[in-house]
CSV table of C-alpha atoms in Angstrom, one decimal:
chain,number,residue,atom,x,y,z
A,1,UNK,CA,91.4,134.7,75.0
A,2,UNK,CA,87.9,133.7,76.9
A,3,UNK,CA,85.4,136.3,77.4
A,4,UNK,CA,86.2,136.6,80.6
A,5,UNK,CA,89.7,137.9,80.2
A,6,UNK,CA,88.8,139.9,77.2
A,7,UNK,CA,86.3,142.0,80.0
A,8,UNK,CA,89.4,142.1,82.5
A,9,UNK,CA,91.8,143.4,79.7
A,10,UNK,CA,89.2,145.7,78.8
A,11,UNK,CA,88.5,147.0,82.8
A,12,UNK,CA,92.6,147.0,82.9
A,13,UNK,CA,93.1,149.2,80.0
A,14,UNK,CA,90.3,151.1,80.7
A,15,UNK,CA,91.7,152.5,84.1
A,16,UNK,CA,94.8,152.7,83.3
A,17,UNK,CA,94.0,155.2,80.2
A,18,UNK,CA,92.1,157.0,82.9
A,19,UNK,CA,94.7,157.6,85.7
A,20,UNK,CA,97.5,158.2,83.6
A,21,UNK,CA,96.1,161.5,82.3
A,22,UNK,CA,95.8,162.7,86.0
A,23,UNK,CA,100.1,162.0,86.8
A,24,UNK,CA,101.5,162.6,82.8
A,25,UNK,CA,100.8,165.3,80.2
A,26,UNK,CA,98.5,163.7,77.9
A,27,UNK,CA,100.5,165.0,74.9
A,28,UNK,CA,103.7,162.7,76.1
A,29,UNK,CA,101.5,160.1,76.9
A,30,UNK,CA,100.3,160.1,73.1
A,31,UNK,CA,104.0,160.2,72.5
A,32,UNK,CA,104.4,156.9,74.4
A,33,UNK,CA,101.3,155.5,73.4
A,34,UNK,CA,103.2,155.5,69.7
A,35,UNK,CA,106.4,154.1,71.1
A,36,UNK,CA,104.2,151.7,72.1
A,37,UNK,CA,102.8,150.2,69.4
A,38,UNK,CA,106.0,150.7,67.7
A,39,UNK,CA,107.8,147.9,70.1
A,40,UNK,CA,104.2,146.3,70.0
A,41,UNK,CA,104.9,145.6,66.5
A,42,UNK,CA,108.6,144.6,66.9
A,43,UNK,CA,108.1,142.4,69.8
A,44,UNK,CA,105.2,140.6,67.4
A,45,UNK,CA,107.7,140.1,64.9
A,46,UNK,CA,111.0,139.0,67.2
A,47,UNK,CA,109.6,137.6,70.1
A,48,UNK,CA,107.3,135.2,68.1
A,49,UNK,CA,108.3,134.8,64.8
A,50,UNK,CA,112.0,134.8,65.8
A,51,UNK,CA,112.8,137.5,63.0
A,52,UNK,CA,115.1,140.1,64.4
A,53,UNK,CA,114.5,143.2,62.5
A,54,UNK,CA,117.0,146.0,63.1
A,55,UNK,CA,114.9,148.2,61.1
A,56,UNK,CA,111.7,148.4,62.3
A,57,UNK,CA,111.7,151.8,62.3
A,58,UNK,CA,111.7,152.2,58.4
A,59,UNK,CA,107.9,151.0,58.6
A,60,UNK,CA,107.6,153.1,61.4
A,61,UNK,CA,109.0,156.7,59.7
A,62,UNK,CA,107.7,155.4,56.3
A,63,UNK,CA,103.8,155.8,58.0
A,64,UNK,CA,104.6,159.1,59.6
A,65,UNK,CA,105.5,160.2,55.6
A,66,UNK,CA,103.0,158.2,53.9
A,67,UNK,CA,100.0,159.7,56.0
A,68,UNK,CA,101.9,163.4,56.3
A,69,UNK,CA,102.0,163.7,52.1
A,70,UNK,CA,98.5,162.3,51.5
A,71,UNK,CA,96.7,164.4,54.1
A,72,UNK,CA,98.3,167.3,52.5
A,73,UNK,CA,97.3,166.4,48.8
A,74,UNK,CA,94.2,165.1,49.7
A,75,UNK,CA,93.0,168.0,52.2
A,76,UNK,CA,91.8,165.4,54.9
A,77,UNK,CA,93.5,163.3,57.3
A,78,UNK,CA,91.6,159.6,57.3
A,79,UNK,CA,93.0,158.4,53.3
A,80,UNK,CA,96.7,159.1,54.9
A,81,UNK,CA,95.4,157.1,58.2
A,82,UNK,CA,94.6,154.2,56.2
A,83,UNK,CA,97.3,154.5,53.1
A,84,UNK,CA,100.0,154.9,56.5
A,85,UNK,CA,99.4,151.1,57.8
A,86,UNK,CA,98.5,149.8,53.8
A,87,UNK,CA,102.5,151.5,52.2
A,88,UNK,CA,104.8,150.4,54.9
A,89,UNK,CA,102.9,146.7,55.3
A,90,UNK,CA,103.0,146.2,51.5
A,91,UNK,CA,106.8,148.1,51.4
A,92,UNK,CA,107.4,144.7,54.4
A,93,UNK,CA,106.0,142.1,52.5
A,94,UNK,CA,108.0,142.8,49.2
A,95,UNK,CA,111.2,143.3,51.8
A,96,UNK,CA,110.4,140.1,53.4
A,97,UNK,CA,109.8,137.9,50.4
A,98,UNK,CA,112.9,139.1,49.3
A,99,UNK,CA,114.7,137.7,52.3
A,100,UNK,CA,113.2,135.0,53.6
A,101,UNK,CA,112.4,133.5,50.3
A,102,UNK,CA,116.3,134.4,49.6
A,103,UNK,CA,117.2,132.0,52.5
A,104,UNK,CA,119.3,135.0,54.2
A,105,UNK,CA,120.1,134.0,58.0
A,106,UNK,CA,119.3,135.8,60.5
A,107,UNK,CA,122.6,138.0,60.9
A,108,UNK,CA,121.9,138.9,57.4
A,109,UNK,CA,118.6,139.7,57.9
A,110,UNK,CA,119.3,141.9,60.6
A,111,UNK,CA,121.9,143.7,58.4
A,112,UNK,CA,119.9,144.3,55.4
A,113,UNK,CA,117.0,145.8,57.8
A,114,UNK,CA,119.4,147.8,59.1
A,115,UNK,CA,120.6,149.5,56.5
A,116,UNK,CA,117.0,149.7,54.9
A,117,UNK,CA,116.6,152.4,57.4
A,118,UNK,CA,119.7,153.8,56.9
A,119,UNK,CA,119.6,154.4,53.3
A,120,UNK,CA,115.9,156.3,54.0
A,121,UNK,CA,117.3,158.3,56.7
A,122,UNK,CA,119.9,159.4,54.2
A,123,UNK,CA,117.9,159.8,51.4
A,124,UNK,CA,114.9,162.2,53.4
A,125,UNK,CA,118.0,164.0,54.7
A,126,UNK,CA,118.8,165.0,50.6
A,127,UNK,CA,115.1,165.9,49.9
A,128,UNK,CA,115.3,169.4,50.6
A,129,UNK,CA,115.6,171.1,47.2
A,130,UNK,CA,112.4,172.1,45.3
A,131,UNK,CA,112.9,169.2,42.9
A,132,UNK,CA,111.8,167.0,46.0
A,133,UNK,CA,108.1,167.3,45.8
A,134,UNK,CA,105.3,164.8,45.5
A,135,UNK,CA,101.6,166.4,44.2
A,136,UNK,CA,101.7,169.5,46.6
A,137,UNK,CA,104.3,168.2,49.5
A,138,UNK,CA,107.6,169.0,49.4
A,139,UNK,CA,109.6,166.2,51.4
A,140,UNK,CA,111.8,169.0,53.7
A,141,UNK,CA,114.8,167.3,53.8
A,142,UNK,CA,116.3,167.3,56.9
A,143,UNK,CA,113.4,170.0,58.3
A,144,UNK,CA,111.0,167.7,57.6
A,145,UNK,CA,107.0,168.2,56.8
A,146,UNK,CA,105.1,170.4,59.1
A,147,UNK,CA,101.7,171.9,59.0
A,148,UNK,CA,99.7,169.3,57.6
A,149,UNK,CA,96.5,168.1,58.4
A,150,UNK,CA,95.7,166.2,61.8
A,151,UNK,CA,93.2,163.8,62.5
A,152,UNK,CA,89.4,165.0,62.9
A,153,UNK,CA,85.9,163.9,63.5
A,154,UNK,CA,85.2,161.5,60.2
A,155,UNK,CA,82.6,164.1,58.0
A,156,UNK,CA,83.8,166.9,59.8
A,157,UNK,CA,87.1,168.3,59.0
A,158,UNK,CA,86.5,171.3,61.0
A,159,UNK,CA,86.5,169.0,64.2
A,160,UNK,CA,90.4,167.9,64.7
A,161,UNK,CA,91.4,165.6,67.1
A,162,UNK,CA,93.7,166.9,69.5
A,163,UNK,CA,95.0,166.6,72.9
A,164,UNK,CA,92.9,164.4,75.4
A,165,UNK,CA,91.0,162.6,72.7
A,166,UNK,CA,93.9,162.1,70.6
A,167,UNK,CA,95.2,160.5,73.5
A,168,UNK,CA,92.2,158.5,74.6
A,169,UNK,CA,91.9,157.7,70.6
A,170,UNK,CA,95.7,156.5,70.0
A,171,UNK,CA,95.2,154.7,73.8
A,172,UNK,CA,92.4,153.1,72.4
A,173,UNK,CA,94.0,152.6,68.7
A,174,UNK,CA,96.8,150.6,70.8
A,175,UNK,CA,94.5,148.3,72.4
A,176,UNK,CA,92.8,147.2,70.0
A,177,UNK,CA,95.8,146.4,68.1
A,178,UNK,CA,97.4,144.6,71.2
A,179,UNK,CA,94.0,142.5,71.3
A,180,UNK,CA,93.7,141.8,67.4
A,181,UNK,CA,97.5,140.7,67.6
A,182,UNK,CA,96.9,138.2,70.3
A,183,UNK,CA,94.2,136.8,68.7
A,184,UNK,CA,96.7,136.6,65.8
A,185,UNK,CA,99.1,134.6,68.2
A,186,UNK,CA,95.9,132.2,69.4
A,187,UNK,CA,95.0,131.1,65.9
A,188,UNK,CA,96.4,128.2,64.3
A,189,UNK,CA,98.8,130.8,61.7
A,190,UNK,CA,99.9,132.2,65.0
A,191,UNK,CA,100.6,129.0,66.6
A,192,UNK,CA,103.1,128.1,63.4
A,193,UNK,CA,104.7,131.2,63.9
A,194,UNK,CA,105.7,130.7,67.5
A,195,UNK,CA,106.5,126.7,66.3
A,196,UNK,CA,109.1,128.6,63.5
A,197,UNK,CA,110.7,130.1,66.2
A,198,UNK,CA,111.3,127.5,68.0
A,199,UNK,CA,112.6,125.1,65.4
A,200,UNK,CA,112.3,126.3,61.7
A,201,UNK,CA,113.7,123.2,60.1
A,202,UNK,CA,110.9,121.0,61.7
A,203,UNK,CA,108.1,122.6,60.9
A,204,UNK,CA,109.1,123.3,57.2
A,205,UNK,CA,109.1,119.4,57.4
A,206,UNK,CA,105.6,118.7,58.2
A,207,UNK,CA,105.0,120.6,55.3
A,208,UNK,CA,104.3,124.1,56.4
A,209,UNK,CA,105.4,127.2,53.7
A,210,UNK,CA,107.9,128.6,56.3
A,211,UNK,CA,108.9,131.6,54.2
A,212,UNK,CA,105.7,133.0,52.9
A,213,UNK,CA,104.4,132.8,57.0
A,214,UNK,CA,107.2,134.6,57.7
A,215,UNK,CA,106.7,137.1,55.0
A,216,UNK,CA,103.2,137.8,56.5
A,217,UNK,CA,104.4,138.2,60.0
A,218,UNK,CA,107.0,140.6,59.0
A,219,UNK,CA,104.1,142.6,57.0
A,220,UNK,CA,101.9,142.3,59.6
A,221,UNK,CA,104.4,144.2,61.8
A,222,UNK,CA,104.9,146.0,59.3
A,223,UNK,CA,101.8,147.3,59.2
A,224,UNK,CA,101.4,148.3,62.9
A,225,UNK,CA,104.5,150.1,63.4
A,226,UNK,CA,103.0,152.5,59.8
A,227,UNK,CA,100.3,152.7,62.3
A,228,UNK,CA,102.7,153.9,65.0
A,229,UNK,CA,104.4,156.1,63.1
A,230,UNK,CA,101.1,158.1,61.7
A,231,UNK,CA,99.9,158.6,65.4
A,232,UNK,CA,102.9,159.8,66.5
A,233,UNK,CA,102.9,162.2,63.4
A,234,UNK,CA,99.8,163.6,64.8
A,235,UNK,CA,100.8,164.4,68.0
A,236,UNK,CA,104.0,165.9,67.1
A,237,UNK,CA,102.6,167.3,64.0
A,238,UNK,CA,105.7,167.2,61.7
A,239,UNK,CA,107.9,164.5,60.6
A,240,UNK,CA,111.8,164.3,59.7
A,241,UNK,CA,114.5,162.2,59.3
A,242,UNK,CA,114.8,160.8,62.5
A,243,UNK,CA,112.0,158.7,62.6
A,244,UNK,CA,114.5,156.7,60.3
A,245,UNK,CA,117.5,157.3,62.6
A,246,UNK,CA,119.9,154.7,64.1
A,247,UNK,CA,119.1,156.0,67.5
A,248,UNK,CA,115.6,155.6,67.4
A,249,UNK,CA,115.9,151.6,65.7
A,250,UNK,CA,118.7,150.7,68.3
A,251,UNK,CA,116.0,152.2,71.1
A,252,UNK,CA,113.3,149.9,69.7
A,253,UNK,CA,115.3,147.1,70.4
A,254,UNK,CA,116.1,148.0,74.0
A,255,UNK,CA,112.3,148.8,75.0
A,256,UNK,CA,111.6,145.0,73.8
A,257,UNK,CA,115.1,143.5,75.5
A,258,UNK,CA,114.3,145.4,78.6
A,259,UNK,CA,110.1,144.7,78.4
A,260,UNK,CA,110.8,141.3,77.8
A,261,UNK,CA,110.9,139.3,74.3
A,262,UNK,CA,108.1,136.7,73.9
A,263,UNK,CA,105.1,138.4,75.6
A,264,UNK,CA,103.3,141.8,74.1
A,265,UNK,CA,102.9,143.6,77.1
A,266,UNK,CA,106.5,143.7,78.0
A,267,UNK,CA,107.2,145.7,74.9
A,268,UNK,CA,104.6,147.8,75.4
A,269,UNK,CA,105.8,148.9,78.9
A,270,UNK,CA,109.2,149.3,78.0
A,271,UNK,CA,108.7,151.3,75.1
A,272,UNK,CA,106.4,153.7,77.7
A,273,UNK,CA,108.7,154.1,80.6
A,274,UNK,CA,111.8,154.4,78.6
A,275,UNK,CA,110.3,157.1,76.1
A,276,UNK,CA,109.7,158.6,79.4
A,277,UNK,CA,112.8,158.0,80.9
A,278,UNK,CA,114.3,160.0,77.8
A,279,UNK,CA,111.7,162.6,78.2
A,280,UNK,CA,112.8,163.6,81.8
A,281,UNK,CA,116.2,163.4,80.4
A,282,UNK,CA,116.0,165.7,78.1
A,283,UNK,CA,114.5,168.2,80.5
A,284,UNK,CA,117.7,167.2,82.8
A,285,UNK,CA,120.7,169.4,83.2
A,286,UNK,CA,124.1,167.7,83.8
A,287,UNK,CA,124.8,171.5,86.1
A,288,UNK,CA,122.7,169.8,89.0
A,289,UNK,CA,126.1,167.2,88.8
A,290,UNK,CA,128.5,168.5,86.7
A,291,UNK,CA,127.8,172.4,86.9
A,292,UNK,CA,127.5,172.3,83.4
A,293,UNK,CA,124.7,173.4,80.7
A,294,UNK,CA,124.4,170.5,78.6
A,295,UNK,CA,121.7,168.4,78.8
A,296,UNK,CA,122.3,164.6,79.8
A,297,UNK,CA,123.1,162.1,77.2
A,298,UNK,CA,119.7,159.2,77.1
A,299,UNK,CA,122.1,157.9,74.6
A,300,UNK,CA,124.7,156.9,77.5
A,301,UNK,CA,121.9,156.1,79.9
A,302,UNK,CA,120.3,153.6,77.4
A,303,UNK,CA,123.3,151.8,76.7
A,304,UNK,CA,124.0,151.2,80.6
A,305,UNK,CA,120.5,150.3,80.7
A,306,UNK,CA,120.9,147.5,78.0
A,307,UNK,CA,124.4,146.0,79.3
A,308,UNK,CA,122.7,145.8,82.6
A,309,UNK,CA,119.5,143.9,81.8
A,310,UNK,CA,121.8,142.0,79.0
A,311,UNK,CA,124.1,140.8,81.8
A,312,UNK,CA,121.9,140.4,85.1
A,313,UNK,CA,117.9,140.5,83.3
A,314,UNK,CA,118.3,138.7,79.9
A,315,UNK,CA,114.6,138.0,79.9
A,316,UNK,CA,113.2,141.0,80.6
A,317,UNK,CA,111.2,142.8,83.3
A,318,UNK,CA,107.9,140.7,82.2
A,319,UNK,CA,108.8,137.5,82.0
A,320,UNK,CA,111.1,137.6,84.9
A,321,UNK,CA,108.2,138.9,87.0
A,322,UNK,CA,106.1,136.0,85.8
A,323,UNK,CA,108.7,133.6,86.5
A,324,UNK,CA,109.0,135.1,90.4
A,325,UNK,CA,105.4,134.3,90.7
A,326,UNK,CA,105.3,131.0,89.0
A,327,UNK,CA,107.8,130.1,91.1
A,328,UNK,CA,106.5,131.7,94.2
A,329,UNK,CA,103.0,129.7,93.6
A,330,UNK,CA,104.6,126.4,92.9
A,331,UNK,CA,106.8,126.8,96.3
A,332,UNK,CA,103.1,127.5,97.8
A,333,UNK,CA,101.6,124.7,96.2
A,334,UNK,CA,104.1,122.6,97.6
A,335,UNK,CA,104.4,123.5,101.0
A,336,UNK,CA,100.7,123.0,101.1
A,337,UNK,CA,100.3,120.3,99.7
A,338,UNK,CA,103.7,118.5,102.1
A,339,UNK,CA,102.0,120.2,105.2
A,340,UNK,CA,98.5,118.4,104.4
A,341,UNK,CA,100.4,115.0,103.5
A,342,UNK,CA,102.2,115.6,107.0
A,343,UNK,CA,98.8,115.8,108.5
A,344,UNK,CA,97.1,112.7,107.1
A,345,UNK,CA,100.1,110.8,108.3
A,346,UNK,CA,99.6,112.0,111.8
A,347,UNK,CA,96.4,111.4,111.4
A,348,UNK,CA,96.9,107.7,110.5
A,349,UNK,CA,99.7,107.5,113.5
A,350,UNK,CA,97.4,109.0,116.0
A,351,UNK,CA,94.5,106.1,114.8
A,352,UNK,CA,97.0,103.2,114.6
């Protein structure tokens, strides 16, 4: 990235984290901000390095836990902020070497992340007896941890972080993320990465280590969807079980199918206007249709959703939208460049 589009990217974000506030409560938006990062994280991790992890959100719940349980042993909120991206990246690098160095395929490794989260939904779903405690938090079980320790000004834990600037802080959070991976992408490990995707076999031959990059891609996204999961934490302020869900891992997927695959911001924007999408339709009543009291299923909507960009918008909203203007460009390109060919050749008619 040049310097120059570093200070667009910057002006971008910058009004955009400014106007949104005035249309969206800023709570939701810190909501989305997390979803976000989330699919920021998974699209890092299948878009480029080819890896399709069905389990993202394992990292992603595994955060909201880690940084939940330390703030409330250690009193204070930034040790969990930092232990929340270091447990689920190291918990993704010991999963990862284990697969990729175990030559699974990629159905396989889609399975085993899969039911990675599965077997930690089901097992923070069993934590609610007494027995279940680690220092001075108890786990919940399927009620979860509430009531622990948010984010505050660092040397002032009197000082929380709530509302707008937890918004403005977990907008920024996400930025600087979205930046630090692209500069990921730009650099020569990054470049490999996308090369693996594209033809694994090949590169291993010109003597690259395909599994131990891949390892550190998959902890690297690791490590931002912990980071996910802790904000999110903080602006709901209580974690359960269904951070680890099914629902929640097969809605990661869609955000990043219907954002686009190989880009970042397509993710980003899909995660945020389908976590919204769900939001309005959990405020929805099926009466205003149906005359009836219960609320409409996202989980219905989101599969029509996915069949329909699977069937008529395979690459996404982002990429197609940059394939309409590339395309759109070129045809101008074109027609310019036939119309001044056309007038030379006049021009030499009209001399001769």
């Amino acid at each position: 990235m040049t310097s120059r589009q570093l200070v667009l990217s910057v002006v971008i974000a910058a009004i955009v984290m400014f106007v949104l506030p005035v249309f969206f409560d800023v709570l939701n938006l810190t909501t989305y901000a997390a979803y976000a990062l989330l699919a920021l994280s998974l699209g890092f991790v299948w878009g480029y390095g080819g890896i399709l992890c069905f389990g993202q959100t394992a990292f992603y719940g595994l955060g909201a836990y880690v940084y939940a349980m330390t703030a409330i042993n250690l009193g204070e909120a930034w040790g969990g902020f930092f232990l929340a991206i270091l447990i689920p990246a190291i918990f993704a690098a010991i999963l990862g070497a284990m697969m990729f160095y175990g030559r699974l395929s990629d159905v396989y490794l889609a399975v085993v992340t899969l039911v990675v989260t599965l077997l930690l939904f089901r097992f923070m779903n069993t934590t609610a007896g007494p027995e279940y405690v680690i220092g001075e938090a108890r786990m919940g079980g399927y009620n979860g941890i509430p009531g622990f320790p948010t984010l505050h000004t660092p040397g002032n834990p009197d000082a929380n972080i709530y509302d707008e600037e937890l918004y403005y802080f977990t907008f920024i959070i996400l930025f600087v993320c979205y930046l630090l991976t692209r500069w990921l992408l730009g650099s020569p490990f990054g470049r490999v990465l996308v090369g693996l995707r594209e033809n694994e076999q090949r590169i291993e031959l010109l003597g690259y280590d395909v599994r131990a990059r891949k390892t550190a891609a998959f902890a690297f996204g690791g490590g931002l969807a912990g980071l996910a999961g802790c904000l999110y934490a903080n602006a709901a302020e209580i974690v359960t079980p269904e951070l680890f869900s099914l629902g929640l891992a097969a809605e990661a997927i869609i955000w990043v199918i219907v954002g686009g695959t190989g880009t970042l911001i397509g993710p980003m924007i899909g995660a945020a206007v389908l976590g919204h999408l769900k939001f309005v339709l959990g405020l929805q009543s099926i009466k205003q249709v149906f005359g009836k009291e219960n609320p409409l299923e996202a989980t219905l909507v989101f599969g029509m959703i996915l069949v329909l960009f699977v069937l008529f918008l395979p690459r996404g909203v982002v990429p197609s939208i940059q394939g309409w203007f590339g395309r759109s460009l070129v045809g101008r390109f074109k027609s310019g460049s036939g119309m001044r060919r056309r007038t030379r050749s006049e021009r030499a008619r009209n001399g001769a």
